[in-house]
Coordinates of N, CA, C and O in Angstrom, one line a residue:
M1 N 27.8 -16.5 10.9 CA 27.2 -16.7 12.0 C 25.5 -16.1 11.4 O 24.8 -16.3 10.7
N2 N 25.0 -17.1 12.5 CA 24.1 -18.1 12.7 C 22.0 -16.9 12.6 O 23.0 -16.5 13.8
Y3 N 21.9 -17.2 12.4 CA 20.6 -14.8 12.7 C 19.6 -16.0 13.5 O 19.4 -17.6 12.8
K4 N 19.1 -15.4 13.9 CA 18.3 -16.1 14.9 C 17.1 -15.1 15.2 O 16.9 -14.3 15.1
H5 N 15.6 -14.5 15.4 CA 14.8 -14.2 14.9 C 14.6 -13.7 16.6 O 14.6 -14.1 17.7
L6 N 13.7 -12.8 16.8 CA 14.1 -11.7 18.1 C 13.1 -12.1 18.6 O 11.6 -13.0 18.3
S7 N 13.4 -13.5 20.2 CA 11.8 -13.3 20.9 C 10.8 -12.2 21.3 O 10.8 -11.3 21.7
I8 N 9.7 -11.9 21.5 CA 8.5 -11.7 21.9 C 9.2 -10.8 23.4 O 9.2 -10.4 23.9
E9 N 9.5 -12.1 24.0 CA 10.5 -11.5 24.9 C 11.8 -10.7 25.2 O 12.0 -9.6 25.9
E10 N 12.5 -11.0 24.1 CA 13.6 -10.0 24.0 C 12.8 -8.4 23.2 O 13.5 -6.9 23.4
C11 N 11.9 -8.4 22.5 CA 11.5 -7.0 21.7 C 10.7 -6.2 23.9 O 10.4 -5.7 23.3
E12 N 9.4 -7.3 24.5 CA 9.7 -7.0 24.9 C 10.4 -6.6 26.1 O 11.0 -4.5 26.5
K13 N 11.8 -6.2 26.8 CA 12.9 -6.0 26.5 C 13.2 -5.0 26.5 O 13.7 -4.0 26.9
I14 N 13.1 -5.2 25.3 CA 13.9 -3.4 23.9 C 13.0 -2.5 24.9 O 13.2 -1.3 24.8
Q15 N 11.5 -2.9 24.7 CA 11.1 -2.1 25.3 C 10.6 -1.3 26.2 O 11.0 -0.3 26.0
T16 N 11.4 -1.8 27.6 CA 11.3 -1.4 28.5 C 12.6 -0.7 28.9 O 12.7 0.7 29.9
M17 N 13.9 -1.1 27.7 CA 15.5 -0.4 27.7 C 14.9 1.1 27.6 O 15.7 1.9 28.1
I18 N 14.2 1.2 26.3 CA 13.6 1.5 25.7 C 13.4 3.6 26.5 O 13.4 4.2 27.1
W19 N 12.8 2.4 27.5 CA 11.9 3.4 29.1 C 12.8 4.0 30.0 O 12.7 4.6 29.9
E20 N 13.0 3.5 29.9 CA 15.0 3.4 30.7 C 15.5 4.6 30.2 O 16.5 4.5 30.8
K21 N 15.6 4.4 29.0 CA 16.1 5.6 27.7 C 17.6 5.1 27.9 O 18.3 6.2 28.1
K22 N 17.6 4.0 27.1 CA 18.7 3.2 27.1 C 19.8 3.4 25.7 O 18.7 3.5 25.6
S23 N 21.0 3.2 26.0 CA 21.3 3.8 24.1 C 20.8 2.3 23.5 O 21.1 0.6 24.4
I24 N 21.1 1.8 22.0 CA 20.9 0.6 21.3 C 22.1 -0.2 21.5 O 21.3 -1.2 21.5
R25 N 23.4 0.2 21.8 CA 24.8 -0.4 21.9 C 24.0 -1.5 23.2 O 24.4 -2.2 23.6
A26 N 23.6 -0.4 24.7 CA 23.2 -0.4 25.0 C 22.9 -1.4 25.5 O 22.7 -3.0 27.1
I27 N 21.5 -2.1 25.2 CA 20.4 -3.0 24.6 C 21.0 -3.8 23.9 O 20.9 -5.5 25.2
A28 N 21.5 -3.8 23.1 CA 22.2 -5.0 22.2 C 23.1 -5.8 23.3 O 23.6 -7.1 22.7
R29 N 24.1 -4.7 23.7 CA 24.5 -5.6 25.0 C 24.0 -6.8 26.2 O 25.3 -7.8 25.5
E30 N 23.0 -5.6 26.7 CA 22.8 -6.8 27.7 C 22.0 -7.7 26.8 O 22.1 -8.7 27.3
L31 N 21.5 -7.5 25.3 CA 21.5 -9.0 25.2 C 21.6 -10.0 23.8 O 21.3 -11.0 23.8
G32 N 22.9 -9.7 24.0 CA 23.5 -10.0 23.4 C 23.3 -10.3 22.2 O 23.5 -11.6 20.8
R33 N 23.1 -9.6 21.3 CA 22.4 -8.7 20.0 C 23.0 -8.5 18.9 O 24.3 -7.0 19.8
S34 N 23.7 -7.8 18.3 CA 24.2 -6.7 16.9 C 23.0 -5.6 17.0 O 21.7 -5.7 16.9
H35 N 23.9 -4.4 17.2 CA 22.9 -3.0 17.2 C 22.6 -3.1 16.4 O 21.5 -1.6 16.2
T36 N 22.3 -3.4 15.5 CA 22.3 -3.1 14.3 C 20.6 -3.6 14.2 O 19.4 -3.3 13.0
T37 N 20.5 -5.0 14.6 CA 19.4 -5.8 14.6 C 18.3 -4.6 15.4 O 17.2 -4.7 14.9
L38 N 19.1 -4.7 16.3 CA 17.7 -4.2 16.7 C 17.2 -2.1 16.3 O 16.3 -1.9 16.3
S39 N 18.7 -1.8 15.7 CA 18.0 -0.4 15.8 C 16.5 -0.7 14.0 O 16.0 -0.4 14.0
R40 N 17.1 -1.4 13.7 CA 17.0 -2.4 11.9 C 15.3 -2.1 12.9 O 13.8 -2.2 12.2
E41 N 15.2 -2.9 14.2 CA 13.9 -4.0 14.2 C 12.8 -2.3 15.3 O 11.9 -3.2 14.7
I42 N 13.5 -1.8 15.9 CA 12.7 -0.2 16.7 C 12.0 0.3 15.4 O 10.8 1.2 15.2
R43 N 13.1 0.6 13.8 CA 12.6 1.4 13.2 C 11.7 0.6 12.1 O 10.5 1.1 12.5
R44 N 11.6 -0.8 11.9 CA 10.5 -1.1 11.4 C 8.8 -1.3 12.3 O 8.4 -0.9 11.4
H45 N 9.7 -1.5 13.5 CA 9.0 -1.8 14.3 C 7.7 0.0 15.0 O 7.3 -0.2 16.8
N46 N 8.3 1.2 14.6 CA 7.5 2.1 15.5 C 7.2 3.0 14.5 O 7.7 3.7 14.2
P47 N 5.5 2.6 14.2 CA 4.1 2.9 13.9 C 4.7 4.9 14.1 O 4.7 5.1 15.1
E48 N 4.2 5.1 13.1 CA 3.9 6.4 12.9 C 2.7 7.7 14.0 O 2.9 8.9 13.9
E49 N 1.6 7.0 13.7 CA 0.8 6.9 14.2 C 0.5 6.8 15.8 O 0.0 7.6 16.7
I50 N 1.2 6.2 17.6 CA 1.5 5.8 17.8 C 3.0 6.4 18.5 O 3.8 6.8 19.2
K51 N 3.6 6.5 17.9 CA 5.8 6.5 18.1 C 6.1 5.9 19.2 O 6.8 7.0 20.4
R52 N 6.3 5.3 18.8 CA 7.2 5.0 20.5 C 7.1 2.2 19.6 O 6.3 2.8 18.8
Y53 N 8.2 2.8 19.8 CA 7.9 0.8 19.4 C 6.9 -0.1 21.0 O 7.5 0.1 22.1
T54 N 5.9 -1.2 19.8 CA 4.8 -1.6 20.0 C 5.6 -3.1 20.7 O 5.3 -3.3 18.7
P55 N 6.4 -4.6 21.7 CA 6.8 -5.3 21.2 C 5.2 -6.5 20.3 O 6.2 -7.0 19.4
R56 N 4.2 -6.4 21.2 CA 3.5 -7.3 20.3 C 2.4 -6.7 19.0 O 2.9 -8.0 18.0
L57 N 2.8 -5.3 18.4 CA 2.8 -5.8 17.3 C 3.4 -5.6 16.8 O 3.6 -6.4 14.9
A58 N 4.9 -5.7 16.3 CA 6.1 -5.6 16.6 C 5.5 -8.0 15.2 O 6.2 -8.5 15.2
Q59 N 5.6 -8.8 17.0 CA 5.2 -9.8 16.7 C 4.3 -10.1 16.0 O 4.4 -11.0 14.5
I60 N 3.0 -9.5 16.3 CA 2.0 -9.8 14.6 C 2.3 -9.6 13.0 O 1.8 -10.6 12.5
R61 N 3.4 -8.0 13.1 CA 3.7 -8.0 11.8 C 5.1 -9.4 11.8 O 5.2 -9.4 10.4
A62 N 5.1 -10.0 12.1 CA 6.5 -10.4 12.1 C 5.9 -12.0 11.1 O 6.0 -12.3 10.1
K63 N 4.9 -12.3 12.6 CA 3.9 -13.6 12.1 C 3.0 -13.8 10.6 O 3.2 -14.4 9.7
E64 N 2.4 -12.1 10.1 CA 2.3 -11.9 8.5 C 2.6 -11.7 7.7 O 2.6 -12.1 6.8
R65 N 4.2 -11.5 8.1 CA 5.2 -11.6 6.7 C 6.0 -12.8 6.5 O 6.1 -13.8 5.1
T66 N 6.2 -13.6 7.8 CA 6.5 -14.9 7.3 C 5.3 -16.3 6.8 O 5.9 -17.0 5.8
K67 N 4.0 -16.0 6.6 CA 2.8 -16.6 6.6 C 3.1 -16.0 4.9 O 2.5 -16.9 4.1
S68 N 3.7 -14.7 4.7 CA 3.3 -14.8 2.8 C 4.5 -14.8 1.8 O 4.7 -14.1 1.3
R69 N 5.7 -15.2 2.3 CA 6.7 -15.4 2.3 C 6.5 -16.3 1.0 O 6.1 -17.7 0.7
G70 N 8.1 -17.0 -0.3 CA 7.8 -18.4 -0.8 C 7.5 -17.8 -1.6 O 7.0 -16.5 -2.5
R71 N 7.5 -19.2 -2.5 CA 7.4 -18.9 -4.2 C 5.8 -18.6 -4.9 O 4.7 -19.1 -2.9
K72 N 5.3 -17.9 -5.2 CA 4.3 -17.9 -5.8 C 3.4 -18.2 -6.1 O 4.0 -18.5 -7.1
D73 N 2.9 -19.3 -6.4 CA 1.9 -19.6 -7.1 C 2.0 -19.2 -9.1 O 1.0 -18.1 -8.7
R74 N 2.1 -19.6 -9.7 CA 1.6 -18.4 -11.6 C 0.7 -18.9 -11.6 O -0.5 -20.2 -11.6
L75 N -0.1 -18.3 -12.2 CA -1.7 -17.9 -12.7 C -2.5 -18.2 -11.8 O -3.1 -19.3 -12.1
K76 N -2.2 -17.4 -10.9 CA -3.7 -18.4 -9.6 C -4.7 -17.6 -10.3 O -5.3 -18.1 -9.7
N77 N -5.5 -16.5 -10.6 CA -6.4 -15.8 -11.3 C -6.9 -17.4 -12.1 O -6.2 -17.2 -13.1
E78 N -8.4 -16.8 -11.7 CA -9.0 -18.1 -12.4 C -9.1 -17.3 -13.9 O -9.3 -18.3 -15.0
T79 N -9.1 -16.6 -14.0 CA -9.3 -15.8 -15.2 C -9.1 -16.5 -16.6 O -8.4 -16.1 -17.5
V80 N -7.5 -15.7 -15.6 CA -6.3 -15.9 -16.2 C -5.7 -17.2 -17.2 O -5.8 -17.5 -18.0
R81 N -5.6 -18.4 -16.1 CA -5.6 -19.6 -15.9 C -6.2 -20.3 -16.9 O -5.9 -21.2 -18.2
T82 N -7.4 -20.1 -16.9 CA -8.4 -20.4 -18.9 C -8.4 -19.3 -19.8 O -8.6 -20.6 -21.0
Y83 N -8.2 -18.8 -19.6 CA -7.6 -17.7 -20.9 C -6.8 -18.3 -21.1 O -5.6 -18.8 -22.8
V84 N -5.6 -19.0 -20.7 CA -4.3 -19.1 -21.4 C -4.6 -20.6 -21.6 O -3.6 -20.9 -22.9
K85 N -4.5 -21.0 -21.0 CA -5.1 -22.8 -21.5 C -6.3 -23.3 -22.9 O -5.6 -23.2 -23.4
E86 N -7.2 -21.8 -23.0 CA -7.9 -21.9 -24.2 C -7.1 -21.4 -25.6 O -7.2 -22.4 -26.5
K87 N -6.2 -20.3 -25.1 CA -5.1 -19.5 -25.9 C -4.1 -21.1 -26.3 O -3.0 -21.4 -27.8
L88 N -3.4 -21.9 -25.3 CA -2.3 -22.8 -25.3 C -3.4 -24.0 -26.9 O -2.4 -24.4 -27.2
K89 N -4.7 -23.9 -27.2 CA -4.8 -25.3 -27.1 C -5.7 -25.0 -28.6 O -6.0 -26.0 -29.4
M90 N -5.5 -23.6 -28.3 CA -5.7 -23.3 -29.7 C -4.4 -22.8 -30.7 O -3.7 -21.5 -31.8
N91 N -3.1 -23.4 -30.6 CA -1.8 -23.0 -30.4 C -0.9 -21.9 -30.4 O -0.5 -21.3 -32.0
W92 N -1.4 -21.3 -29.5 CA -1.0 -19.8 -29.0 C 0.7 -19.8 -29.4 O 0.3 -20.5 -28.0
S93 N 1.5 -19.4 -29.0 CA 2.7 -19.4 -28.7 C 2.1 -18.4 -27.2 O 1.7 -17.0 -27.4
P94 N 3.7 -18.8 -26.1 CA 3.0 -18.0 -25.3 C 4.0 -16.6 -25.5 O 2.8 -16.0 -24.1
E95 N 4.0 -16.0 -25.9 CA 4.7 -14.9 -26.5 C 3.3 -14.1 -27.0 O 2.5 -12.7 -26.9
Q96 N 2.9 -14.4 -28.1 CA 1.3 -14.1 -28.1 C 0.4 -14.6 -27.1 O -0.2 -12.9 -26.6
I97 N 0.3 -14.9 -26.2 CA -0.6 -14.6 -26.5 C -0.6 -14.0 -24.5 O -1.2 -13.0 -24.0
S98 N 1.1 -13.5 -23.4 CA 1.5 -12.8 -22.8 C 0.9 -11.4 -23.9 O 0.8 -9.7 -23.4
G99 N 0.9 -11.4 -25.3 CA 0.7 -9.6 -25.8 C -0.8 -9.3 -25.9 O -1.8 -8.0 -26.1
C100 N -1.9 -11.0 -26.2 CA -3.1 -10.3 -25.7 C -3.8 -10.2 -25.1 O -4.9 -9.4 -25.2
I101 N -3.5 -11.1 -23.6 CA -4.2 -10.6 -22.6 C -4.6 -9.4 -22.2 O -5.6 -9.5 -21.6
K102 N -3.5 -8.6 -22.4 CA -4.5 -7.7 -21.8 C -5.6 -7.2 -22.5 O -7.2 -7.5 -21.6
S103 N -6.1 -6.3 -23.8 CA -6.9 -6.4 -24.4 C -8.3 -6.9 -24.4 O -9.0 -6.3 -24.5
D104 N -8.0 -8.5 -23.6 CA -8.6 -8.9 -24.0 C -10.0 -9.5 -22.1 O -10.7 -9.0 -22.1
T105 N -8.8 -9.2 -21.3 CA -8.6 -10.0 -19.8 C -8.8 -8.2 -19.2 O -9.9 -8.5 -18.6
G106 N -7.8 -6.9 -19.3 CA -7.7 -6.4 -18.5 C -5.8 -7.3 -17.4 O -6.0 -6.2 -17.2
F107 N -5.9 -8.0 -17.4 CA -5.4 -9.5 -16.0 C -3.6 -9.1 -17.6 O -3.8 -8.4 -18.6
T108 N -2.0 -9.1 -17.3 CA -1.3 -9.4 -17.5 C -0.2 -10.0 -16.8 O -0.3 -10.8 -15.9
I109 N 0.2 -10.7 -17.8 CA 1.2 -12.1 -17.5 C 2.5 -11.7 -18.2 O 2.0 -11.6 -19.9
S110 N 3.3 -12.3 -18.2 CA 5.2 -12.7 -18.7 C 4.6 -13.9 -19.4 O 4.6 -15.2 -19.1
H111 N 4.7 -13.6 -20.7 CA 5.2 -15.2 -21.7 C 6.0 -16.3 -20.4 O 5.8 -17.8 -20.7
E112 N 7.4 -15.6 -19.4 CA 7.6 -16.6 -19.1 C 6.7 -17.4 -18.3 O 7.1 -19.0 -17.3
A113 N 5.8 -16.4 -17.0 CA 5.0 -17.0 -16.7 C 4.4 -18.0 -16.9 O 4.5 -19.6 -16.5
I114 N 4.4 -18.0 -18.5 CA 3.2 -18.9 -18.2 C 4.1 -19.8 -19.0 O 3.3 -21.5 -18.9
Y115 N 5.6 -20.4 -19.2 CA 6.2 -21.6 -19.2 C 6.1 -21.9 -18.2 O 6.5 -23.3 -17.6
Q116 N 6.6 -21.2 -16.9 CA 7.1 -21.8 -16.4 C 5.9 -22.6 -15.5 O 5.6 -23.8 -14.4
Y117 N 4.5 -22.0 -15.7 CA 3.3 -22.7 -15.6 C 2.9 -24.0 -16.4 O 2.7 -25.6 -15.8
V118 N 3.1 -24.0 -17.6 CA 2.6 -25.3 -18.9 C 3.7 -26.3 -18.1 O 3.2 -27.5 -17.4
Y119 N 5.8 -25.9 -17.7 CA 6.0 -27.2 -17.0 C 6.4 -27.5 -15.5 O 7.0 -28.3 -15.1
S120 N 5.3 -26.3 -15.0 CA 4.9 -26.9 -13.2 C 4.2 -27.6 -13.2 O 3.2 -28.3 -12.1
Q121 N 3.9 -28.1 -15.2 CA 2.3 -29.4 -14.4 C 3.3 -30.8 -13.8 O 2.6 -31.9 -13.8
V122 N 4.4 -30.8 -14.2 CA 5.4 -32.3 -13.8 C 5.9 -32.7 -12.8 O 6.6 -31.4 -13.2
H123 N 6.1 -33.4 -12.7 CA 7.4 -33.4 -12.1 C 8.8 -33.8 -12.1 O 8.9 -33.5 -14.1
R124 N 9.2 -32.5 -11.9 CA 10.9 -33.1 -12.0 C 11.0 -32.2 -13.4 O 11.3 -32.9 -14.1
N125 N 10.2 -30.4 -13.2 CA 10.8 -30.4 -14.6 C 11.2 -31.0 -15.6 O 11.3 -30.6 -17.2
G126 N 9.9 -31.7 -15.5 CA 8.9 -32.5 -17.5 C 10.0 -33.7 -17.5 O 9.5 -34.9 -19.1
W127 N 10.2 -33.8 -16.2 CA 11.2 -35.3 -16.9 C 10.2 -36.5 -15.8 O 10.7 -37.7 -16.2
G128 N 9.6 -35.5 -15.2 CA 9.1 -36.9 -14.6 C 7.3 -37.2 -15.0 O 6.8 -37.2 -16.4
L129 N 6.4 -37.8 -13.9 CA 5.2 -38.0 -14.6 C 4.1 -36.7 -14.0 O 4.8 -35.6 -13.8
L130 N 3.1 -36.9 -14.6 CA 2.0 -35.8 -14.5 C 1.6 -35.8 -13.5 O 1.2 -36.8 -12.0
K131 N 1.5 -34.0 -12.8 CA 1.3 -34.2 -11.5 C -0.6 -34.6 -11.2 O -1.4 -34.3 -12.0
P132 N -0.9 -34.8 -9.8 CA -2.7 -35.2 -10.0 C -3.7 -34.1 -9.8 O -2.8 -33.7 -10.3
N133 N -4.5 -34.9 -10.7 CA -5.2 -33.6 -11.3 C -4.8 -32.3 -12.8 O -5.4 -31.3 -12.3
H134 N -3.4 -32.7 -13.1 CA -3.2 -31.8 -14.4 C -3.7 -32.0 -15.1 O -3.4 -33.2 -15.8
E135 N -3.1 -31.1 -16.7 CA -2.7 -31.2 -17.0 C -1.6 -30.5 -18.3 O -1.3 -30.0 -17.6
D136 N -1.4 -32.2 -19.1 CA -0.5 -31.5 -19.6 C -0.1 -31.0 -21.3 O -1.1 -31.4 -22.0
L137 N -0.1 -29.4 -20.6 CA 0.3 -28.8 -22.1 C 1.0 -28.5 -22.7 O 1.4 -27.4 -23.5
R138 N 2.1 -29.6 -21.8 CA 3.0 -28.9 -22.6 C 3.5 -28.9 -25.2 O 3.6 -28.7 -25.2
I139 N 2.4 -30.4 -24.6 CA 1.9 -31.2 -26.5 C 1.3 -29.8 -26.7 O 1.3 -29.4 -28.2
C140 N 1.0 -28.9 -26.4 CA 0.2 -27.9 -27.0 C 1.3 -26.4 -27.1 O 1.0 -25.4 -27.4
L141 N 2.5 -26.0 -27.0 CA 3.4 -25.7 -26.9 C 4.1 -25.7 -28.7 O 3.2 -26.7 -28.9
R142 N 4.6 -24.6 -29.1 CA 5.4 -24.6 -30.8 C 6.5 -26.0 -31.3 O 5.7 -26.6 -31.7
R143 N 7.5 -25.9 -29.5 CA 8.4 -27.2 -30.3 C 7.6 -28.3 -29.7 O 8.6 -29.5 -29.8
K144 N 6.8 -28.4 -28.3 CA 6.6 -30.2 -28.0 C 7.5 -30.4 -27.4 O 7.8 -31.2 -27.1
R145 N 8.6 -29.3 -27.1 CA 9.8 -30.5 -25.8 C 9.6 -30.5 -24.8 O 8.3 -29.9 -23.8
R146 N 9.6 -31.4 -24.3 CA 9.0 -32.2 -22.9 C 9.5 -32.2 -22.3 O 9.0 -31.5 -20.6
R147 N 10.8 -30.9 -21.6 CA 11.1 -31.0 -20.8 C 11.8 -28.8 -21.2 O 12.2 -29.6 -22.4
R148 N 12.1 -28.3 -20.9 CA 13.1 -27.4 -20.9 C 14.1 -26.8 -21.4 O 14.6 -27.2 -19.4

């Protein structure tokens, strides 16, 4: 079954039917949707301070969630990034860096995130060319492997 997001028109129709005191199953039948989809939608977008379903607020929240989804960049913080690069060039292992970074900078990062950052600088997981404006940090690793 293909999933399709609720449109603003459907959300407004849900709101009017709730005002008419129709059941969730009756609303779902009329819209041609699953009753669980509607109950989740109503539960998710029923703020405590208003205590009623608001479709406009639901659409705004849905757009915010779609903007923030997806893969997050590793080492977004400039302080962490410079600390990691500096320590890698001093021949520290990612495990050593992740162990000492908390006491030095107050930030935390896992050794796996450091490895992913190092190998993300190169196209095709280490098989390709270096990405523009990036530094090849694979040579700073202990084993100096081209790919992981």
